[in-house]
mmCIF file of C-alpha atoms and ligand atoms in Angstrom:
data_model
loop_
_atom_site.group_PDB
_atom_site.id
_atom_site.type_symbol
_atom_site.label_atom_id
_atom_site.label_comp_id
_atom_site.label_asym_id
_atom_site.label_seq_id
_atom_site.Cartn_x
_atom_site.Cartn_y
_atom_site.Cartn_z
ATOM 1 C CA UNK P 1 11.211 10.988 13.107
ATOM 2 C CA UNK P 2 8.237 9.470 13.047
ATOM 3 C CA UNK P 3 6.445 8.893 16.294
ATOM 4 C CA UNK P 4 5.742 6.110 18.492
ATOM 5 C CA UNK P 5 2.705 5.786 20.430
ATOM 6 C CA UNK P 6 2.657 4.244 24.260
ATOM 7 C CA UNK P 7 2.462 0.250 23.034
ATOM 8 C CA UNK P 8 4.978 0.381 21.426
ATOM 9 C CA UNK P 9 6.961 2.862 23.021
ATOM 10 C CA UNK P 10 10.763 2.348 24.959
ATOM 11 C CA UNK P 11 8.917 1.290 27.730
ATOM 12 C CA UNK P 12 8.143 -2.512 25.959
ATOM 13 C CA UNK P 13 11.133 -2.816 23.805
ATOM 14 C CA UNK P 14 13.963 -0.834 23.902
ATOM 15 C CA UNK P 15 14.201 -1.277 28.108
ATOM 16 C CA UNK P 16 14.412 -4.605 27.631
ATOM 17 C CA UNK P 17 16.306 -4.919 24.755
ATOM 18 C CA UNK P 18 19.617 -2.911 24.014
ATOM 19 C CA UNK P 19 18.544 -2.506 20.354
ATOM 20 C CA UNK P 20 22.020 -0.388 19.634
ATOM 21 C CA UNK P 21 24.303 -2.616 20.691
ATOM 22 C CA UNK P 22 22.610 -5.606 18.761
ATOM 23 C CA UNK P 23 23.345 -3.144 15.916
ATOM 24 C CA UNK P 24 26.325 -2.599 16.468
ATOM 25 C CA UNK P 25 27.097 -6.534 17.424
ATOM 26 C CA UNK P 26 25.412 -7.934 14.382
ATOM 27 C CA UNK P 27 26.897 -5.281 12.006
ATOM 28 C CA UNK P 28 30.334 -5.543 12.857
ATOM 29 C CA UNK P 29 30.272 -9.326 11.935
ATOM 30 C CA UNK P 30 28.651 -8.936 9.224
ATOM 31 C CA UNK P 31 30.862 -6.287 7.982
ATOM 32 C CA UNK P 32 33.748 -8.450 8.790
ATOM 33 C CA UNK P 33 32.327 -11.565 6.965
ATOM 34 C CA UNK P 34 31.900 -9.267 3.687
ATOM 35 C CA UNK P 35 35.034 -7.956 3.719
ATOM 36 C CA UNK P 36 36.497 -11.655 4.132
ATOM 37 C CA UNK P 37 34.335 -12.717 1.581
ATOM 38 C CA UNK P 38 35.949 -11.041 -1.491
ATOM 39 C CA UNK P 39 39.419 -10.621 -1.711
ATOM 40 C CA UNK P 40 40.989 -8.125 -4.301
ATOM 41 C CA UNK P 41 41.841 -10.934 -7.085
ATOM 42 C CA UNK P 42 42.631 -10.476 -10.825
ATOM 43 C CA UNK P 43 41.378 -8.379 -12.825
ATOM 44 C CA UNK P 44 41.595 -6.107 -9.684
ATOM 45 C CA UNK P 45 39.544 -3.062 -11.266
ATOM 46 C CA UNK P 46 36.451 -5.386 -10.732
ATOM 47 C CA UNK P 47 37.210 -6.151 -7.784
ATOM 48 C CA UNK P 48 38.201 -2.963 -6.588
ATOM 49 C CA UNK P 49 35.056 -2.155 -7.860
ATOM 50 C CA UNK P 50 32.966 -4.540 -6.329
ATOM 51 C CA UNK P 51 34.217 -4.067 -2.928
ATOM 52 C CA UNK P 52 34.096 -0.107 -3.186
ATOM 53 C CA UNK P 53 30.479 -0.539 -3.108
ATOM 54 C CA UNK P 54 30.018 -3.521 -1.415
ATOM 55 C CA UNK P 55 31.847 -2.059 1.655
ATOM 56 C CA UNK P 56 31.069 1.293 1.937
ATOM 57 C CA UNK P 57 28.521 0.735 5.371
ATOM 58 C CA UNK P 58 24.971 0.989 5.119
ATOM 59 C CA UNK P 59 22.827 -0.562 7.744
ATOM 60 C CA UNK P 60 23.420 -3.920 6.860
ATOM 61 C CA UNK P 61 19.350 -4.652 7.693
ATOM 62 C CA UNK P 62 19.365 -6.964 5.077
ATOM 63 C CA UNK P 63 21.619 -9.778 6.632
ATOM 64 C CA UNK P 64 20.786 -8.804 10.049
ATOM 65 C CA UNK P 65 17.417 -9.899 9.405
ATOM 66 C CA UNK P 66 18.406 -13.326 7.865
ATOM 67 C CA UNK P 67 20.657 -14.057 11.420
ATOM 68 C CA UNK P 68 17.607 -12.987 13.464
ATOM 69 C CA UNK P 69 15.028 -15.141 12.106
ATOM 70 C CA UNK P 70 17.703 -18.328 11.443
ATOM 71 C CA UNK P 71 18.660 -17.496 15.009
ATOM 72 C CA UNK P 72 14.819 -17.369 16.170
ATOM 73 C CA UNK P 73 14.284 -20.839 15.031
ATOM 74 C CA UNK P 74 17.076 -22.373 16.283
ATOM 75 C CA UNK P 75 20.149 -22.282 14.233
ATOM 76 C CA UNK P 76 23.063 -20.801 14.190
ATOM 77 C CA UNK P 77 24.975 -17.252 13.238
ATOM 78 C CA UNK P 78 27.269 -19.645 10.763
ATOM 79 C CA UNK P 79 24.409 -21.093 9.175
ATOM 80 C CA UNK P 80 23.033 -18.185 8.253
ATOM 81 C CA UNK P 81 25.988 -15.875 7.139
ATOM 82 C CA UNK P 82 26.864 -17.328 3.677
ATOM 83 C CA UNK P 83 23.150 -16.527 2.787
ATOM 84 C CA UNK P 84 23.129 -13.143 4.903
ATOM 85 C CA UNK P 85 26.505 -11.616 3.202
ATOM 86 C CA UNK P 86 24.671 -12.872 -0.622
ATOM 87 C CA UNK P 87 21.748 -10.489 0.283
ATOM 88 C CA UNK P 88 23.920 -7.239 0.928
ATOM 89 C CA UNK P 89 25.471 -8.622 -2.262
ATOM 90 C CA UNK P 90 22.319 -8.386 -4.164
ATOM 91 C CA UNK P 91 21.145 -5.175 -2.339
ATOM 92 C CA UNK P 92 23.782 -3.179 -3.182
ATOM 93 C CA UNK P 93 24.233 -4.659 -6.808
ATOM 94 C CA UNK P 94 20.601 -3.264 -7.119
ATOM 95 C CA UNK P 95 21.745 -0.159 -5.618
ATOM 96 C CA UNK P 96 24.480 0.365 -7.690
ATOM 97 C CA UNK P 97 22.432 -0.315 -10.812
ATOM 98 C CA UNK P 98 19.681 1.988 -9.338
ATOM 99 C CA UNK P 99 21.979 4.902 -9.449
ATOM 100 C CA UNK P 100 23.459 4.077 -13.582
ATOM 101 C CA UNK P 101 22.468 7.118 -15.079
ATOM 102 C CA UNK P 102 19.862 5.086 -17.215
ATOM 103 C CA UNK P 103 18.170 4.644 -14.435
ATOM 104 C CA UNK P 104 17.816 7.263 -11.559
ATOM 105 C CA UNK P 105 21.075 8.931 -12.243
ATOM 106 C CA UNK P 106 22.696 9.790 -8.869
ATOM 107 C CA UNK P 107 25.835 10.639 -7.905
ATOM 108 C CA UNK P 108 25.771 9.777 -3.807
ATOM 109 C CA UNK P 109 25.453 6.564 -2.568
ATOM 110 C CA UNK P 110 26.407 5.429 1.208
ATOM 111 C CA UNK P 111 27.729 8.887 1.605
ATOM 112 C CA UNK P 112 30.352 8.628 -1.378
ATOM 113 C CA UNK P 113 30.503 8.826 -5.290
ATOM 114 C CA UNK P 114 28.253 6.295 -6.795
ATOM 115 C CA UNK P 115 29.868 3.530 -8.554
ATOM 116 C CA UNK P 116 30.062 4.743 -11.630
ATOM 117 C CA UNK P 117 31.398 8.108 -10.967
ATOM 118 C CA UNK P 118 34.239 6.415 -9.400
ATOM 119 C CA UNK P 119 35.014 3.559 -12.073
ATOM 120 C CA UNK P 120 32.667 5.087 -15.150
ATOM 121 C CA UNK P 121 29.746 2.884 -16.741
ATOM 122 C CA UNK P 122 30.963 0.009 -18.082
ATOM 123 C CA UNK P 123 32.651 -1.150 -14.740
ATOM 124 C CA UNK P 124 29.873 0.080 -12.673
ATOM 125 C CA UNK P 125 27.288 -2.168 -14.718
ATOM 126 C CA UNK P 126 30.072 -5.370 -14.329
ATOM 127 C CA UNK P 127 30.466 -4.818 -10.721
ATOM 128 C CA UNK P 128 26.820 -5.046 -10.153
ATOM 129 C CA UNK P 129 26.695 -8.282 -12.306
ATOM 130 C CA UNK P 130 29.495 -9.681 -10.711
ATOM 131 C CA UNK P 131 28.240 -8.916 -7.013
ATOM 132 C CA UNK P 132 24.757 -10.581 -8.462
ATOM 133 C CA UNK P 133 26.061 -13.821 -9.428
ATOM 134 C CA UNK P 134 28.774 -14.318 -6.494
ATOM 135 C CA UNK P 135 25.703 -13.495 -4.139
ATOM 136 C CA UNK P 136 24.580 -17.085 -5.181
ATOM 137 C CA UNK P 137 27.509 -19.067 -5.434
ATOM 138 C CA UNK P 138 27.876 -18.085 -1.472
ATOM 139 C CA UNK P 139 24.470 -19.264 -0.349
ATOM 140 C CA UNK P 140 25.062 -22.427 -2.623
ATOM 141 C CA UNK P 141 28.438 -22.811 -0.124
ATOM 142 C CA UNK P 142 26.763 -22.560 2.531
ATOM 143 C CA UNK P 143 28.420 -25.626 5.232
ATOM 144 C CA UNK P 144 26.556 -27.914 7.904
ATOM 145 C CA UNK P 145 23.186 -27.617 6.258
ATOM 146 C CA UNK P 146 21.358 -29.692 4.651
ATOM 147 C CA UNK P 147 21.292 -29.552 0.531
ATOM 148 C CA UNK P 148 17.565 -29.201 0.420
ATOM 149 C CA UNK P 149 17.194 -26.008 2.701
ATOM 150 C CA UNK P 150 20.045 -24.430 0.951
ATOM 151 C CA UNK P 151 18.102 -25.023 -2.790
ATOM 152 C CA UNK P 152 15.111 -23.342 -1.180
ATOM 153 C CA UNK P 153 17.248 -20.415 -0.089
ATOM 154 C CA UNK P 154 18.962 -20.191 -3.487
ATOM 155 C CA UNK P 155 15.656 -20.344 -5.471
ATOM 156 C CA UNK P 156 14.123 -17.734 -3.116
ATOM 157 C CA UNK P 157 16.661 -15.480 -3.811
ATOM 158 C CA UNK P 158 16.454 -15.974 -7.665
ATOM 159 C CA UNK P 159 12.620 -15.041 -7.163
ATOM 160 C CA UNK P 160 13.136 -12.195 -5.247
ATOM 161 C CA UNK P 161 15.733 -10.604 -7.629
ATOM 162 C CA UNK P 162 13.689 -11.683 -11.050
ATOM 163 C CA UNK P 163 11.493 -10.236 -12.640
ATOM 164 C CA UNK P 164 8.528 -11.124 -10.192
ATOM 165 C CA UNK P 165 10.786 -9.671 -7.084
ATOM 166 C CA UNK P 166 13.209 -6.240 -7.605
ATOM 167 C CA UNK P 167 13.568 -6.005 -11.852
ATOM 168 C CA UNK P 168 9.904 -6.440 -11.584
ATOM 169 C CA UNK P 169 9.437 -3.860 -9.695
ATOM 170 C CA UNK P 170 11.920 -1.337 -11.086
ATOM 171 C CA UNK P 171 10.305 -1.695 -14.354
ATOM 172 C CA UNK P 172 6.874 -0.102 -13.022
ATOM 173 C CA UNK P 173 9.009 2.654 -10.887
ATOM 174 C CA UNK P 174 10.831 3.359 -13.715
ATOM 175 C CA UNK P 175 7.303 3.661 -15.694
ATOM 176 C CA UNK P 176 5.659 6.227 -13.228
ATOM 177 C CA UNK P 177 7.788 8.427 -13.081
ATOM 178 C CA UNK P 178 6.461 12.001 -14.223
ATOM 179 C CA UNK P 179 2.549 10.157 -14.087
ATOM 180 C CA UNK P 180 0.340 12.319 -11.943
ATOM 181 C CA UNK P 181 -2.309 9.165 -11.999
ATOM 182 C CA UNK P 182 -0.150 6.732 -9.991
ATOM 183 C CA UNK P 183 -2.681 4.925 -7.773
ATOM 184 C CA UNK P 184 -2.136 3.766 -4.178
ATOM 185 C CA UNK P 185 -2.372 0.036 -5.750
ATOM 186 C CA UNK P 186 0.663 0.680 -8.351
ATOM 187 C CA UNK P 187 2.797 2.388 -5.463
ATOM 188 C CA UNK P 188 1.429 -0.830 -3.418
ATOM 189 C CA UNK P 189 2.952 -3.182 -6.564
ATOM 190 C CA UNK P 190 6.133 -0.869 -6.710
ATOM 191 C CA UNK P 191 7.149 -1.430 -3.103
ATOM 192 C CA UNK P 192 6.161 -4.586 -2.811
ATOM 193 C CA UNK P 193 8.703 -5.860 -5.362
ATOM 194 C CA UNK P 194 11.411 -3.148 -5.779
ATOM 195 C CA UNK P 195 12.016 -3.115 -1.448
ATOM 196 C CA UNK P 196 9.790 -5.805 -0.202
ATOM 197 C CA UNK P 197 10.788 -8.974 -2.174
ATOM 198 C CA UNK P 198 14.349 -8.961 -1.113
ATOM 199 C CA UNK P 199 13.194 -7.907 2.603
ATOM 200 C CA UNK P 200 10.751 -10.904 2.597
ATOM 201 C CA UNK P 201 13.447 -13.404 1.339
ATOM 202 C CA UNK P 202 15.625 -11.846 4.338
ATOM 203 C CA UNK P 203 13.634 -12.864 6.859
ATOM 204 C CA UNK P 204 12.902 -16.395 5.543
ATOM 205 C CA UNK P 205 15.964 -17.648 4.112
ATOM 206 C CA UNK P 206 17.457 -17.344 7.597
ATOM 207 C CA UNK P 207 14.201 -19.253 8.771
ATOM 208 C CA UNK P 208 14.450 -21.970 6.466
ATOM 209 C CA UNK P 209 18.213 -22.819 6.690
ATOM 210 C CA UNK P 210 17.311 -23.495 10.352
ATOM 211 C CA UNK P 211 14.656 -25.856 9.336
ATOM 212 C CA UNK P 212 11.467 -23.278 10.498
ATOM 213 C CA UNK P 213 7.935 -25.173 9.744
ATOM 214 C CA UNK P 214 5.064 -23.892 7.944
ATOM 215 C CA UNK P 215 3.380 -22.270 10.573
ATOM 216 C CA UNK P 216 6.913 -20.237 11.561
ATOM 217 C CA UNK P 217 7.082 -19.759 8.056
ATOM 218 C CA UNK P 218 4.065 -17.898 7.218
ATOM 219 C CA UNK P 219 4.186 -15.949 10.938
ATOM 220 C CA UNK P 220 7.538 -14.583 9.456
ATOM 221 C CA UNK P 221 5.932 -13.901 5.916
ATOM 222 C CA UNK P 222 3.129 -11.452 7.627
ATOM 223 C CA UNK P 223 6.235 -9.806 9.573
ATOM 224 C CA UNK P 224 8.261 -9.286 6.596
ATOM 225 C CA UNK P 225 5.320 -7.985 4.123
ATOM 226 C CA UNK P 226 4.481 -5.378 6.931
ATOM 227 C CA UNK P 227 8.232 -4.315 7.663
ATOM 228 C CA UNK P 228 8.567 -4.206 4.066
ATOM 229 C CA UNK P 229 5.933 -1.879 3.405
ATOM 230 C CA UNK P 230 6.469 0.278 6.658
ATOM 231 C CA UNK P 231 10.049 0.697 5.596
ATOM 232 C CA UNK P 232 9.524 2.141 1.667
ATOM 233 C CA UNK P 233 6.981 4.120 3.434
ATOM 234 C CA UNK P 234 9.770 5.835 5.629
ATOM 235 C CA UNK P 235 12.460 5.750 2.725
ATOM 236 C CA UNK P 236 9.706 8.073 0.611
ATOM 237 C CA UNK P 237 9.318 10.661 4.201
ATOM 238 C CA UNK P 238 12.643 10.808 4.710
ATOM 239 C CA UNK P 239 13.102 11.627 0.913
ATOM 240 C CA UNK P 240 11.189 15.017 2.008
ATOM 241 C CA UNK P 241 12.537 15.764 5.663
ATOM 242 C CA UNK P 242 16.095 14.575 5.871
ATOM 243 C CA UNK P 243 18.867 16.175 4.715
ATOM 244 C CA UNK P 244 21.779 15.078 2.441
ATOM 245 C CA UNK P 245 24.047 14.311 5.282
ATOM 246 C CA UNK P 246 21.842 12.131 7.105
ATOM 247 C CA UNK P 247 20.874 10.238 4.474
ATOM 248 C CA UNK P 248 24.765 10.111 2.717
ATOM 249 C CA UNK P 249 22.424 10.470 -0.875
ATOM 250 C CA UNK P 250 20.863 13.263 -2.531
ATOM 251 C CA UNK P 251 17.661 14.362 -0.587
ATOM 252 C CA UNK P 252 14.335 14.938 -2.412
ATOM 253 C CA UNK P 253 15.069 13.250 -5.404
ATOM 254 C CA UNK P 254 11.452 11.783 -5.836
ATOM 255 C CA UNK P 255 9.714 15.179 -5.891
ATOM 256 C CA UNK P 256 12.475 16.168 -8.537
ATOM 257 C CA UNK P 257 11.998 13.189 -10.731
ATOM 258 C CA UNK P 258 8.429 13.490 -10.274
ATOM 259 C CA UNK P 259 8.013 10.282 -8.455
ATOM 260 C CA UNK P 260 4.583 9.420 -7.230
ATOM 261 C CA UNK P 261 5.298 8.588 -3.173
ATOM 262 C CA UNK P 262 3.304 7.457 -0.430
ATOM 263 C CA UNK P 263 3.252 10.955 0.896
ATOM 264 C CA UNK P 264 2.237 12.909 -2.262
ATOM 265 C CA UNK P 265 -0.608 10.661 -2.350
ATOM 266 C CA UNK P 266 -1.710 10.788 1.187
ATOM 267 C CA UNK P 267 0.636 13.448 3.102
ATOM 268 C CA UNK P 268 3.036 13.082 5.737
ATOM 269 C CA UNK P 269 1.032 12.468 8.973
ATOM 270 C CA UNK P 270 -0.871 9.915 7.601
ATOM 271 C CA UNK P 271 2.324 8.061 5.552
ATOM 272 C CA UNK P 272 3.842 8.360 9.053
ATOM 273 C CA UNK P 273 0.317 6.676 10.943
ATOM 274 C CA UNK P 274 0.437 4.252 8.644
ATOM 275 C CA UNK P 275 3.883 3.086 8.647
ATOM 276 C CA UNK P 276 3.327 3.274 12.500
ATOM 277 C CA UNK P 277 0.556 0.818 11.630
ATOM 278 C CA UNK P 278 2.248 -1.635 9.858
ATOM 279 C CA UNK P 279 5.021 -1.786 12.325
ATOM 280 C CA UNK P 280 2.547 -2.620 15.068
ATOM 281 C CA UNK P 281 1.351 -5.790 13.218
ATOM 282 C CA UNK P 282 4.709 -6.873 12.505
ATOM 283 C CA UNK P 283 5.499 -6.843 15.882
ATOM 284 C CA UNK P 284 2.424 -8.556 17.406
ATOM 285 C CA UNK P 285 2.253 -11.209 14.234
ATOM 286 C CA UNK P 286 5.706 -12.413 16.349
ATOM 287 C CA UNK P 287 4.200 -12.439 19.960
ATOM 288 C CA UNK P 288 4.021 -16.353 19.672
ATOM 289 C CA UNK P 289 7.403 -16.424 19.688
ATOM 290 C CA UNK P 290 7.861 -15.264 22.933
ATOM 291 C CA UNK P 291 11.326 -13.114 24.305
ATOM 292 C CA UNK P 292 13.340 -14.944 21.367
ATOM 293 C CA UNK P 293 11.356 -12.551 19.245
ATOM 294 C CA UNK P 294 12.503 -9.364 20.722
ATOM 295 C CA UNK P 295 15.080 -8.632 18.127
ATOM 296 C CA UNK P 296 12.984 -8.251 15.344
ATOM 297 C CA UNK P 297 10.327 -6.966 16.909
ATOM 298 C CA UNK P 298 13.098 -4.023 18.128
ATOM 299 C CA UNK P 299 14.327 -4.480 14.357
ATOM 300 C CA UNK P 300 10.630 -3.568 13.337
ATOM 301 C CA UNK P 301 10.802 -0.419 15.390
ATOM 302 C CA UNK P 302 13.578 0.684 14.382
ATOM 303 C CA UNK P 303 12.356 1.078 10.353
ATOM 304 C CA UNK P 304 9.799 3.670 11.423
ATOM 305 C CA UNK P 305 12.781 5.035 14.281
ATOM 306 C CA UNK P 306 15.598 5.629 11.453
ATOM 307 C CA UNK P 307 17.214 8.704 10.481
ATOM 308 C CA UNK P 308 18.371 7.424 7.620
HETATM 309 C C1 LIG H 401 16.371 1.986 -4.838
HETATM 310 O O1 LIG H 401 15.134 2.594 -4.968
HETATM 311 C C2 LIG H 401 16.463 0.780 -5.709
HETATM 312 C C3 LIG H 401 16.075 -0.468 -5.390
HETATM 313 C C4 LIG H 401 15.551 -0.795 -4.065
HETATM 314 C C5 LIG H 401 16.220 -1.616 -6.327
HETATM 315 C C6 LIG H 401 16.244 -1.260 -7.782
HETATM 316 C C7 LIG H 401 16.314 -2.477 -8.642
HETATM 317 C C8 LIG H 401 17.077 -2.574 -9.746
HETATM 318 C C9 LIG H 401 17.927 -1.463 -10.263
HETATM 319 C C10 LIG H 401 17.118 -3.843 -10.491
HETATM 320 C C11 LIG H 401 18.489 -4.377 -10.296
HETATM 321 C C12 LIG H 401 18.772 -5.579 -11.050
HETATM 322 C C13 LIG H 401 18.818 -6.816 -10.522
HETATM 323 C C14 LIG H 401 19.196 -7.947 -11.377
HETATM 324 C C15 LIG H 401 18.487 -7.075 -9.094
HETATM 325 P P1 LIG H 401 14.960 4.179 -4.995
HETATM 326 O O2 LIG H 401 15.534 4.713 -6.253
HETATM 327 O O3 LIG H 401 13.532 4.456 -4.737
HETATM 328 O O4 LIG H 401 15.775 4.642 -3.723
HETATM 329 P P2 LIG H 401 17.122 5.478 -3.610
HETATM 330 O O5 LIG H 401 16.704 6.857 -3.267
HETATM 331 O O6 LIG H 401 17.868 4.825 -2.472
HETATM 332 O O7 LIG H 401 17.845 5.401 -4.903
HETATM 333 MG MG1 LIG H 402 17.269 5.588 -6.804
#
């Protein structure tokens, strides 16, 4: 996909850090903690529901992110895995809302039927609200630590999902579409609410449940607003160039809804320089950090490396 130059090529992460098996580490507790998480209960359809989404893979970058950062700062997998499973909650509640035929209509989602094609409408909308307000009631259970990081954590979350994070930015997507006069700025305000808001809070709340200070705090803020960014920018090129398969969702669905893009505003090459870009100064904003930083700096290369 889209190429790496020499800096940051294999030779200064991925040598010395087995990116894939992080992966695979990190995702297979996650998935377990999910799955753990929300037992079928009664009325089962809703929780049937819930958990068809909810478990149906994905990259889990979301959570990974939050144990990274807690991790980076000093605390623990446990701390941060209440508040990591809540933000694959609220992901995929936004995902399965996303694809409501009110919104973008789809019928593929994690390389299945969307939720409502599977359990119609009505269910499809509950699950999502369900999965929304369970996501906070596990970060507010969060165990050994202390009240006043785990407030912070919940009202970040509530700000990232509101109407100044993801609905925010939904609203103006859903507003473009078809407009042939979508500036760079609007696509800018898109991003940076619809994808980046929830990415942001991913990195932090795992930061702040380990008690990071300000200066860790706003290092990590600079990281997250360029992985953000760099990632969307990937999503909308791999929107043209990968195929259904890879991406286990229908493939250019933003040139078919008329969706202004990074690339139909400034082409592939450069969408693919700048996400290249971006990545770059997320990685060196963590070079402070030292070696405890080279999972998310591998975590950064890996947005622009994905297939998917
Ligand atoms: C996918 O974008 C959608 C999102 C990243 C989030 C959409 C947000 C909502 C539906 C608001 C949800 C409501 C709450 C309360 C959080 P996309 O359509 O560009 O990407 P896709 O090709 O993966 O569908
Ligand atoms: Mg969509």
């Amino acid at each position: 996909m889209v190429k790496t130059d020499e800096k940051l090529s294999d030779k200064e992460l991925s040598l010395n850090f087995d990116l894939a098996g992080y992966l695979k580490q990190r995702k297979n507790l996650v998935e377990a903690a999910l799955d753990r998480s929300l037992p079928i209960a009664k009325p089962e359809k809703i929780y049937e529901a819930m958990r068809y989404s909810l478990l149906a893979g994905g990259k889990r970058l979301r959570p990974i992110l939050c144990l990274a950062t807690c991790e980076l700062v000093g605390g623990t997998i446990e701390m941060a895995m209440p508040t990591a499973c809540a933000l694959e909650m609220i992901h995929t509640m936004s995902l399965i809302h996303d694809d409501l035929p009110a919104m973008d209509d789809d019928d593929y989602r994690r390389g299945q039927l969307t939720n409502h094609k599977v359990y119609g409408e009505n269910i499809a909308i509950l699950a999502g609200d369900g999965l929304l307000s369970y996501a906070f009631e596990c970060a507010a259970e969060t165990e050994n630590v202390p009240s006043d990081r785990i407030v912070r954590v919940v009202a970040l979350l509530g700000r990232a999902v509101g109407a100044c994070g993801l609905v925010g930015g939904q609203v103006i997507d859903l507003e473009s579409e078809g407009k042939t006069d979508i500036t760079v700025e609007t696509l800018n305000f898109i991003h940076t609410h619809k994808t980046g808001a929830l990415l942001e809070a991913s990195v932090l709340s795992g930061a702040i449940l380990a008690g990071a200070k300000d200066e860790q705090i706003e290092q990590l803020t600079e990281y997250a607003k360029n992985i953000g960014l760099a990632f969307q920018i990937v999503d909308d090129i791999l929107d043209i160039t990968a195929t259904k398969e890879e991406l286990g969702k229908t493939a250019g669905k933003d040139l078919q809804a008329q969706k202004a893009t990074f690339p139909s505003i400034w082409g592939l090459e450069e969408s693919q320089a700048q996400a290249r870009k971006l990545v770059e100064s997320a990685i060196e904003q963590l070079n402070s950090f030292g070696e405890k930083a080279l999972p998310l700096q591998a975590l950064a290369k890996f947005i622009i490396d994905r297939k998917n």
